[in-house]
Short mmCIF file of C-alpha atoms and ligand atoms in Angstrom, two decimals:
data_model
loop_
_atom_site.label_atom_id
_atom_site.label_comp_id
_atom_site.label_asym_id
_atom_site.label_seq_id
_atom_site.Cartn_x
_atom_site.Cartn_y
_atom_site.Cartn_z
CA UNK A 1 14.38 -2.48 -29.11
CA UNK A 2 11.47 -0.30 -30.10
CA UNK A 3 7.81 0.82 -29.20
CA UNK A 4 6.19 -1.47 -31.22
CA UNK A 5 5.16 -3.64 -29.07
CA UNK A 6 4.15 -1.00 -25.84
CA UNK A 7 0.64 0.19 -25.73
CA UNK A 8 0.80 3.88 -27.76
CA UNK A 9 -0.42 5.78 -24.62
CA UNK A 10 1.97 8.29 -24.26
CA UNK A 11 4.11 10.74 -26.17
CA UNK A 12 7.69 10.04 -25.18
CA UNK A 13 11.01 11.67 -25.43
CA UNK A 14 13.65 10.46 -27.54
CA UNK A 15 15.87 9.85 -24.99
CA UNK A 16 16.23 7.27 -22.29
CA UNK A 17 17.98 7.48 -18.94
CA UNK A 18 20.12 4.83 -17.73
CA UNK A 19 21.48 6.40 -14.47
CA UNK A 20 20.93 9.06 -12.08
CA UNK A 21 22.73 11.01 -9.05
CA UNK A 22 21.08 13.53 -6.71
CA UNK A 23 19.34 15.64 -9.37
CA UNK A 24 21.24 14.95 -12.48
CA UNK A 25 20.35 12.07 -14.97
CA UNK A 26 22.67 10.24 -17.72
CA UNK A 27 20.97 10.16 -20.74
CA UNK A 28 21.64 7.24 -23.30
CA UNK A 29 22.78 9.83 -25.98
CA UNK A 30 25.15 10.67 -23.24
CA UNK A 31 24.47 14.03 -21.63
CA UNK A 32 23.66 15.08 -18.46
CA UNK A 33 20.44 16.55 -17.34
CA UNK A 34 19.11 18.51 -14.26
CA UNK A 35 15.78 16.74 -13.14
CA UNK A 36 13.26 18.87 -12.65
CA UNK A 37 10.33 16.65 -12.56
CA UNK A 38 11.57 13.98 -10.59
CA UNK A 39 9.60 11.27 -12.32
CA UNK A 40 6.55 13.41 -12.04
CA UNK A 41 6.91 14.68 -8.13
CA UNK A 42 8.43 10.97 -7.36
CA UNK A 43 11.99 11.17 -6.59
CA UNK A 44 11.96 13.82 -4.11
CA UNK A 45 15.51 12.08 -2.07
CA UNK A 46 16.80 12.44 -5.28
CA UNK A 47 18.26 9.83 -8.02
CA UNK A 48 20.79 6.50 -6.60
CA UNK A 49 20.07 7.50 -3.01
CA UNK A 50 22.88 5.25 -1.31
CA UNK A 51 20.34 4.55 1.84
CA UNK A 52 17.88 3.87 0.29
CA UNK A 53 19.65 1.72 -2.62
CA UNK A 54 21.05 -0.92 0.33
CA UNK A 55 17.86 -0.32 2.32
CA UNK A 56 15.88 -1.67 -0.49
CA UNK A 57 18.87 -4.28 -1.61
CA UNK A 58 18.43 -5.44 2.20
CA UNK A 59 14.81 -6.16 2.41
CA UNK A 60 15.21 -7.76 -1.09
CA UNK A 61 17.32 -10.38 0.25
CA UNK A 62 15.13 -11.25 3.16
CA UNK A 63 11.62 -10.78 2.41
CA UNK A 64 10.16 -9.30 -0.91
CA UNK A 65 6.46 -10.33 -0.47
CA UNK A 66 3.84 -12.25 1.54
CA UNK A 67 0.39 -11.40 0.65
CA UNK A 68 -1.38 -9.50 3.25
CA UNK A 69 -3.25 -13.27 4.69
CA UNK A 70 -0.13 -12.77 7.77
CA UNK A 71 1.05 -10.07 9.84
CA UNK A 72 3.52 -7.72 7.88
CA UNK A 73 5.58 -5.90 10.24
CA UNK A 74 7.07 -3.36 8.37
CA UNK A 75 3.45 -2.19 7.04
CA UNK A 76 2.51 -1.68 10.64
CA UNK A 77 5.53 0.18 11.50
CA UNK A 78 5.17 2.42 8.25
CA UNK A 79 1.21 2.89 9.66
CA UNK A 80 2.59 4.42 13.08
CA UNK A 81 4.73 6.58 11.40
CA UNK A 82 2.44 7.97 8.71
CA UNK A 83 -0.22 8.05 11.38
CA UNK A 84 2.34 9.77 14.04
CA UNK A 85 3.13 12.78 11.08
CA UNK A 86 -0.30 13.02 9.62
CA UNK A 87 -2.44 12.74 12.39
CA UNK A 88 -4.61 10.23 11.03
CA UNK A 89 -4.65 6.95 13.25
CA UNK A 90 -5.32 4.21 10.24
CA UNK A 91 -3.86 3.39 6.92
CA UNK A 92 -4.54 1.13 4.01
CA UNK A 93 -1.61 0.35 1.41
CA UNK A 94 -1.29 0.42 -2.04
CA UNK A 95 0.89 0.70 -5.01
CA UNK A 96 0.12 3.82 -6.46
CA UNK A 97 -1.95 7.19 -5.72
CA UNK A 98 -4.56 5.97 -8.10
CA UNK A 99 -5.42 2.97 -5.99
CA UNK A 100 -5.15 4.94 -2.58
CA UNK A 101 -8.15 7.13 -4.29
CA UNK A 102 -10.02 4.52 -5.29
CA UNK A 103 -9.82 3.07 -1.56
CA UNK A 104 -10.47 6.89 -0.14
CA UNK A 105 -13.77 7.08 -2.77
CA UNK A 106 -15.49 3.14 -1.23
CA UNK A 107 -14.13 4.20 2.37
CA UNK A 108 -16.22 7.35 1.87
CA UNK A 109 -19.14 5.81 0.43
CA UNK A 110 -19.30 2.63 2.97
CA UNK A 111 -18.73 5.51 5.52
CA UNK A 112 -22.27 6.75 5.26
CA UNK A 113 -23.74 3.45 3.83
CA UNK A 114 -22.90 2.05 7.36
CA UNK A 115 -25.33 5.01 8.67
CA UNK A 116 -27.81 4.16 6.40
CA UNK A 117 -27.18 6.10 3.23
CA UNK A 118 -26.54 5.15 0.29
CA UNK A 119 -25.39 6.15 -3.13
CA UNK A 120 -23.89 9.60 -1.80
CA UNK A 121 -22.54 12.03 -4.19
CA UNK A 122 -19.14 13.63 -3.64
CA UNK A 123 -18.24 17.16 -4.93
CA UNK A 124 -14.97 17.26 -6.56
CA UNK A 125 -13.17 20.09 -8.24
CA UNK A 126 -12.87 21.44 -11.79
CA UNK A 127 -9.24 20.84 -13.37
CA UNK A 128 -8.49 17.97 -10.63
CA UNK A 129 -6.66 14.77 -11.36
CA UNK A 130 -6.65 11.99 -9.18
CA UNK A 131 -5.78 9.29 -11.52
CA UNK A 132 -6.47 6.74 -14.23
CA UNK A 133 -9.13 4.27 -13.11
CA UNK A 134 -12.20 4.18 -13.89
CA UNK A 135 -13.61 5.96 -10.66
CA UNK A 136 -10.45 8.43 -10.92
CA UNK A 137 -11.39 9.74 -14.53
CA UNK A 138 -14.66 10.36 -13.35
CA UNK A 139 -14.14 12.52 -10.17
CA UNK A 140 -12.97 15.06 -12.49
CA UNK A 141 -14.62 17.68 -14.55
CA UNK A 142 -11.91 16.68 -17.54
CA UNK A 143 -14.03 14.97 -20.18
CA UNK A 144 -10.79 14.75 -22.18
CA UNK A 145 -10.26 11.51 -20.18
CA UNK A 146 -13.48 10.35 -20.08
CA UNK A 147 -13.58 10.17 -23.63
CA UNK A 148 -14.42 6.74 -24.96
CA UNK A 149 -14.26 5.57 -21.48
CA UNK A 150 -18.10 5.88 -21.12
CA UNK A 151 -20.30 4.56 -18.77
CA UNK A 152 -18.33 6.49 -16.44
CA UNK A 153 -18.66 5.85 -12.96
CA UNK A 154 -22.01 8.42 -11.48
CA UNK A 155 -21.71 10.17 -8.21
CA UNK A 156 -19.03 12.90 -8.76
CA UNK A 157 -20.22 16.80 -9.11
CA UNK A 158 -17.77 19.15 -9.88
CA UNK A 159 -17.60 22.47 -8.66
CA UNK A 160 -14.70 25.83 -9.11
CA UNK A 161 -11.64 25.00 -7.60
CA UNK A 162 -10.71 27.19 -4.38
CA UNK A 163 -14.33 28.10 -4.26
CA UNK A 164 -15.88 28.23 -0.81
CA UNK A 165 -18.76 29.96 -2.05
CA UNK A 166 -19.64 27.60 -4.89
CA UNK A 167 -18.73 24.38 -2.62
CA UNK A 168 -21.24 25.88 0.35
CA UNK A 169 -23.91 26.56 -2.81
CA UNK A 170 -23.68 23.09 -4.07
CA UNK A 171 -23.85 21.30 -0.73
CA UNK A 172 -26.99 23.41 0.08
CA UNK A 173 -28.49 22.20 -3.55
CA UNK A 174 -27.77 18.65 -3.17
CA UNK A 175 -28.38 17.24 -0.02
CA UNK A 176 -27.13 13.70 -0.97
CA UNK A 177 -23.56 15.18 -1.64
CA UNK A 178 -21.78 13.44 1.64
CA UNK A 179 -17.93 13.74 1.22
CA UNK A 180 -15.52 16.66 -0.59
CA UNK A 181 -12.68 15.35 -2.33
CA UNK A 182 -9.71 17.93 -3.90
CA UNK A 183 -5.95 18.33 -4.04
CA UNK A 184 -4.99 21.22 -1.44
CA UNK A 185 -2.84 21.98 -4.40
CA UNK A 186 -3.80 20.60 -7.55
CA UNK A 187 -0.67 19.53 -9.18
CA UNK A 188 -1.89 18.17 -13.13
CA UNK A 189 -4.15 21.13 -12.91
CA UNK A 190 -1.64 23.69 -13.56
CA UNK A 191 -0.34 23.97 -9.83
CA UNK A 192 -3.16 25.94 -8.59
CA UNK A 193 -2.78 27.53 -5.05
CA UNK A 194 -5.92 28.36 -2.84
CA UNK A 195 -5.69 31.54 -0.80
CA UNK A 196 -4.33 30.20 2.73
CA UNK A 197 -7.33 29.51 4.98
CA UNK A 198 -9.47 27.89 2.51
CA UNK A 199 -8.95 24.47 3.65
CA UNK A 200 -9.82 25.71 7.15
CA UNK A 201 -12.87 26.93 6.29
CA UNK A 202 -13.63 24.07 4.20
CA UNK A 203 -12.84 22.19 7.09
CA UNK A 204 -15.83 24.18 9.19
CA UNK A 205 -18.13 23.90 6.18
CA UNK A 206 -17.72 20.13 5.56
CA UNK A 207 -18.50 19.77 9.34
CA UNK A 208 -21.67 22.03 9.42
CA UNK A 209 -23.00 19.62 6.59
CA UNK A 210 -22.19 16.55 8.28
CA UNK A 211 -20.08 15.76 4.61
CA UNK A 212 -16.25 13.64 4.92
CA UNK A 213 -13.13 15.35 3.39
CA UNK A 214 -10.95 14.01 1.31
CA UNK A 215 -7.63 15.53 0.43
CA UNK A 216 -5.92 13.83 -2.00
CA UNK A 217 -2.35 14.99 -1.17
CA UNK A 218 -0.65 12.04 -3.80
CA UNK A 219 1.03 14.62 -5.77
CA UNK A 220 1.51 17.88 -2.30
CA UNK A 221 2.03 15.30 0.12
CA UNK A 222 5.81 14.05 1.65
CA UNK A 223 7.59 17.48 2.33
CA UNK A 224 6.67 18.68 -1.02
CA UNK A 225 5.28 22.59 0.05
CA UNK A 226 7.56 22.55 3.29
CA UNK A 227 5.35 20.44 5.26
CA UNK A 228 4.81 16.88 5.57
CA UNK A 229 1.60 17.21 3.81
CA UNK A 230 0.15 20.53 2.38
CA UNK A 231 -3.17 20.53 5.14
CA UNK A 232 -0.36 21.18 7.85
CA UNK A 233 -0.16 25.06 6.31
CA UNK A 234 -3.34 25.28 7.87
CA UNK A 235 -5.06 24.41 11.09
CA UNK A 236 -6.93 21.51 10.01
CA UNK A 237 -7.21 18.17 9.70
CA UNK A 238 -8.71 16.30 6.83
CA UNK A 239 -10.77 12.94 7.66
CA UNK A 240 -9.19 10.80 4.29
CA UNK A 241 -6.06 11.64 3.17
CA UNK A 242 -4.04 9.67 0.03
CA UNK A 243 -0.67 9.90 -0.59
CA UNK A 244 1.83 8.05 -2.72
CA UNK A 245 4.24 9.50 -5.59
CA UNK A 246 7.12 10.50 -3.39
CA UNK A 247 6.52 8.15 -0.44
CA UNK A 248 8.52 5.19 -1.66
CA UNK A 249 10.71 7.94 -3.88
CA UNK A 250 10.54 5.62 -6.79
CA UNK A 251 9.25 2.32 -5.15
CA UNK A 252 5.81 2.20 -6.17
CA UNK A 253 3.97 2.64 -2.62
CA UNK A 254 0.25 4.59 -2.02
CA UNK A 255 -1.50 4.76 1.30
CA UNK A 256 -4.96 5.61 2.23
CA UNK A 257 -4.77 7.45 5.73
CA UNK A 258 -8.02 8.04 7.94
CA UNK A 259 -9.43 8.89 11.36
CA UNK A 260 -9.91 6.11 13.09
CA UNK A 261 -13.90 7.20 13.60
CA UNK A 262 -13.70 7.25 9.40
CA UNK A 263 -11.91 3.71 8.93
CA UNK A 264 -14.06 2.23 11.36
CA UNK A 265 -16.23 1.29 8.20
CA UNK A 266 -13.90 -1.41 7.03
CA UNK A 267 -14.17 -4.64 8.17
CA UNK A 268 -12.62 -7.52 6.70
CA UNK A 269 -13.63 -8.47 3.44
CA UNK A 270 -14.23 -4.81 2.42
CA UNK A 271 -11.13 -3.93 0.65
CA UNK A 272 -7.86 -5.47 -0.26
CA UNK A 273 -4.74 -5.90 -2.70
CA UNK A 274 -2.36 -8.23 -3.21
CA UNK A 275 0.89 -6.58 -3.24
CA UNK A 276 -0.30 -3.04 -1.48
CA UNK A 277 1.70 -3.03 1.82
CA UNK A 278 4.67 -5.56 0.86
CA UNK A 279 7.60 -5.84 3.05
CA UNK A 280 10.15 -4.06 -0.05
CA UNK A 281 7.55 -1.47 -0.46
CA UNK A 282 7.08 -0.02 3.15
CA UNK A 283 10.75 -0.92 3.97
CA UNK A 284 11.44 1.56 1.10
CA UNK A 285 8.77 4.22 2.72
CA UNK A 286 10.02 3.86 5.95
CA UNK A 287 13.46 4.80 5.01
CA UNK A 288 12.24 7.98 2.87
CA UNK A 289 10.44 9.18 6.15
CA UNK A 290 13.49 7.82 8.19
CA UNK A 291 15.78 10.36 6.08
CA UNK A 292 13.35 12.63 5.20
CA UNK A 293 12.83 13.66 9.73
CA UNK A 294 16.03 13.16 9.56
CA UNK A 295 17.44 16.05 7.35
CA UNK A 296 14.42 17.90 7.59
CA UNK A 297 13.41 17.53 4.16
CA UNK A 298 10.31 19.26 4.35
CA UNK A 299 12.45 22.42 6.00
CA UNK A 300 14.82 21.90 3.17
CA UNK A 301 11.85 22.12 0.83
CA UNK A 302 10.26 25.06 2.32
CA UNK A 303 13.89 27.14 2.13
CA UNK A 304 14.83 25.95 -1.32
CA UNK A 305 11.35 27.08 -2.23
CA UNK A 306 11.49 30.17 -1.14
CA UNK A 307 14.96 30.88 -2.97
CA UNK A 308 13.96 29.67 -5.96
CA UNK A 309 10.61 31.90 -5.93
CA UNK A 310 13.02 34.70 -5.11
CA UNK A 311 15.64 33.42 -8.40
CA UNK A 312 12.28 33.12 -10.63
CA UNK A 313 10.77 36.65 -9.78
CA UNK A 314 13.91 38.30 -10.55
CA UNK A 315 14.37 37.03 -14.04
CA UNK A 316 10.59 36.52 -14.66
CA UNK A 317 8.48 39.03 -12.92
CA UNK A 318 6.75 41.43 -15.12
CA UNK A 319 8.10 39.26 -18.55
CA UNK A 320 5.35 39.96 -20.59
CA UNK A 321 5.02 35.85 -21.65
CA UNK A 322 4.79 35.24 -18.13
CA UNK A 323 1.18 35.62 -16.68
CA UNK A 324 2.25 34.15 -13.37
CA UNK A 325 4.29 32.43 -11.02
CA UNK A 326 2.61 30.14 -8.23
CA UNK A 327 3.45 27.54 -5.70
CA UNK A 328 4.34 26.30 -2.42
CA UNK A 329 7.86 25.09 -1.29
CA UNK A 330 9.72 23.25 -4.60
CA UNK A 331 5.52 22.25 -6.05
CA UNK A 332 6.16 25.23 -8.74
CA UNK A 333 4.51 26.44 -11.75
CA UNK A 334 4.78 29.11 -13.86
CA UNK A 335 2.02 30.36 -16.06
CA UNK A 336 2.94 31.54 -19.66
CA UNK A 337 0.43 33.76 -21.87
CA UNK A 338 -0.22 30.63 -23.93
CA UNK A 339 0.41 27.36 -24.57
CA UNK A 340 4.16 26.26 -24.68
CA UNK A 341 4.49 22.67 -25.61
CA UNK A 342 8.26 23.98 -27.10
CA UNK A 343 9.14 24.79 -23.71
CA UNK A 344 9.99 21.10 -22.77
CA UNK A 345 12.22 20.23 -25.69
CA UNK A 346 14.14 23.72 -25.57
CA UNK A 347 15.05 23.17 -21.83
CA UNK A 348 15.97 19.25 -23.11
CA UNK A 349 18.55 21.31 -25.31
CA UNK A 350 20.06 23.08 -22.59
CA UNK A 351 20.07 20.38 -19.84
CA UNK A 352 17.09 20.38 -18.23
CA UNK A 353 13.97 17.73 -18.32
CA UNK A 354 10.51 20.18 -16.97
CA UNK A 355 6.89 19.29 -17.66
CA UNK A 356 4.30 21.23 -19.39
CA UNK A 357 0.65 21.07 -17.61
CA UNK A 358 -2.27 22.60 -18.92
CA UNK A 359 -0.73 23.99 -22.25
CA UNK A 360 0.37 26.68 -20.69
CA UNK A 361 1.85 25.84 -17.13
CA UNK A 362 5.71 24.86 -16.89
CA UNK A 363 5.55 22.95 -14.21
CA UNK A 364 8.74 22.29 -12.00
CA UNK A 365 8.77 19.24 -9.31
CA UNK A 366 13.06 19.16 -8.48
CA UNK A 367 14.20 16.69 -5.95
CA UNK A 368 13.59 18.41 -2.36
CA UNK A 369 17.62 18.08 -1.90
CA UNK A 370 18.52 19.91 -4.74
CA UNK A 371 21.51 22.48 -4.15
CA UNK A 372 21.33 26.30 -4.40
CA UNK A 373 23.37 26.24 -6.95
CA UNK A 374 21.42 23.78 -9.34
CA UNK A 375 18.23 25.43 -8.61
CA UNK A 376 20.03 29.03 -9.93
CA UNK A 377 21.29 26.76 -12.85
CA UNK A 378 17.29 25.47 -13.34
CA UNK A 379 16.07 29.00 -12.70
CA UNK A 380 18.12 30.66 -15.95
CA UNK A 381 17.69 27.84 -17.85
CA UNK A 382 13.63 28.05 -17.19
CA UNK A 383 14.17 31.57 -17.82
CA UNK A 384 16.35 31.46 -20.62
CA UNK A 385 13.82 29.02 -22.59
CA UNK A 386 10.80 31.26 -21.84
CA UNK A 387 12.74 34.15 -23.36
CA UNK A 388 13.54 32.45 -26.35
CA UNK A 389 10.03 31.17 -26.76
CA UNK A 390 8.78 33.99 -26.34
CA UNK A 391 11.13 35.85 -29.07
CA UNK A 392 10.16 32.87 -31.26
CA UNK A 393 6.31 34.03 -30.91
CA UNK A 394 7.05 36.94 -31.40
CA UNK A 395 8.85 36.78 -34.70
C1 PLP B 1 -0.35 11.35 -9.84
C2 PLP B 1 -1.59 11.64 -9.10
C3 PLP B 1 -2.55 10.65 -8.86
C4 PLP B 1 -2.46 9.27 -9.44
O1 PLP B 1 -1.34 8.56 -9.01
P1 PLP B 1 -0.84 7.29 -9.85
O2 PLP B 1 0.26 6.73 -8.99
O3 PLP B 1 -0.38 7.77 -11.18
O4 PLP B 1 -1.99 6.35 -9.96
C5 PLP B 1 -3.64 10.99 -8.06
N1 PLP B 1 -3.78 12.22 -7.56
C6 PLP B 1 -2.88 13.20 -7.78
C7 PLP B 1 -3.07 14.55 -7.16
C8 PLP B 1 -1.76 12.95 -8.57
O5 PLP B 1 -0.89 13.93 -8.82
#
């Protein structure tokens, strides 16, 4: 057993996990460790959720897969019930948040080709990230990715993040621009927070111009900030919305949700996939929502988050290596004065697997159902590790 023979694309840990509970993971070198990324905003039920383990066991034994050529009645009842809490009447499956952009980028294009334009542009933000295809890496101002990649695909104009100004400037310069597509919280960005009201009164602006939204809520999205999806903070309603990473929490699953005025453009032939939609996939979905109404997840989120904000400000505010503390619900970041790649392995030391996002932004996704008590244990250990980095720099 080695990397040899995996494709060198990312920079792994040493360890491996081979089981997890709630928040905790076993590590092969036989320690425990508090998740705070949940696979990168995935696991948000937590690690060996007994529910969801026999839910999934279940549908294994009856029905894995069956193309999309019948009727799949467990992707129709996971449609009512994402349309039902997001307010958007028609969904398109997919395996991963990736895939549910790429279907949410040729639903907005056909969208206006059917009304006799074509080739529209659509603004996007600086420091987004919407995935790894081809069309994904372009939508982005982050030529890192593109890198090698070229010809990447044309159509994408980036503007500031959070900007209303800027976005009403650029859709006055470029009249072909004819859908906005952003994160309500960009997550791979460095967790960056808009000022509430902005998607409101993005909302207003994209209708004065006659120009789609998009919100890609793959990362925010699934009781992440306290709500079912991140738009809900705010009196609006976005006409394309993808989601994914926590929907199946673990099973790969991505939907692309839209108005039914919007999805109206697809007609058969348009789009498909081959596994998008299986039975195990939205049986797995449907339980996470199931459990998720359930406990009130997303009013577990919103609680949790707002005692751990509480547990970070009084160890962290005013540290001068902190530049500042962000988020909504358990979606968490927290801004050091510069880059901190030692951050990860120090909190590996002490128990804890975090992320690192944009140099300089810890970033911390914990399961949704994590206890008080483990998220004071996460907040001194976050603490504790930007102490002794910064005593470190300082040396
Ligand atoms: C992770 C992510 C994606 C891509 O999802 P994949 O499942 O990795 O393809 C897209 N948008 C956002 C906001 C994400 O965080």
């Amino acid at each position: 057993m080695s990397l040899d023979h995996l494709m060198n694309v990312y920079g792994r840990l040493t360890v491996g996990f081979v089981s997890g509970h709630g928040v905790w993971l076993t590590g092969d070198d036989g320690r425990e460790y508090l998740d705070a990324i949940s696979g990168i905003g995935v696991c948000s039920l937590g690690h060996g959720h007994p529910e969801l383990a026999e839910a999934i066991a279940d549908q294994a034994g009856k029905l894995i897969h069956t193309s999309n050529i019948p009727r799949i009645p467990l992707q129709e009842q996971l449609a009512d019930r994402l349309a039902e809490i997001s307010g958007l009447e028609r969904a398109f499956f997919t395996n991963s948040g990736a895939e549910a952009m790429e279907c949410a980028v040729k639903l907005a294009r056909l969208y206006h080709w059917r009304r006799g334009r074509e080739n529209i542009d659509i603004l996007v933000a600086k420091g987004s990230f919407h995935g790894r295809t081809l069309a994904c890496i372009s939508a982005t101002d982050n030529l890192k990715s593109q890198e090698g990649f070229g010809p990447i695909v044309g159509g994408f104009v980036p503007v500031e993040f959070g900007d209303l100004n800027a976005i009403e400037q650029a859709l006055k310069a470029n009249p072909n621009i004819g859908a906005v597509m952003l994160e309500p919280i960009q997550g791979e960005g460095g967790i960056n927070v808009p000022a509430l009201g902005f998607l409101k009164s993005l909302r207003e602006l994209c209708d004065r111009h006659e120009v789609l939204l998009v919100l890609d809520e793959v990362q925010s999205g699934i009781c992440k900030t306290g709500r079912w999806f991140a738009f809900q903070h705010e009196d609006m309603k976005p006409d394309i919305l993808t989601c994914a990473k926590a929907l199946g929490n673990g099973v790969p699953i991505g939907a692309c949700l839209a108005t039914e005025q919007v999805a109206e453009a697809f007609q058969p032939g348009n789009h498909g996939s081959t596994f998008g939609g299986n039975p195990l996939a939205c049986r797995a979905g449907l339980t996470v929502l199931d459990i998720m109404a359930r406990e009130d997840t997303a009013g577990q989120a919103a609680a949790n988050g707002d005692a751990f904000h509480a547990m970070l400000q009084e160890r962290l505010a005013g540290h001068p290596a902190v530049s500042e503390i962000r988020g909504r619900g358990l979606m968490v970041g927290i801004e050091l004065i510069a880059d901190c790649p030692e951050i990860k392995a120090m909190a590996m030391d002490l128990g804890v697997l975090l992320n690192v996002t944009r140099g300089r932004v810890i970033r911390l996704l914990p399961p949704l159902v994590i206890s008080h008590e483990e998220l004071q244990t996460l907040a001194t250990v976050v603490a504790d590790c930007v102490d002794h980095w910064h005593t470190a720099r300082a040396a």
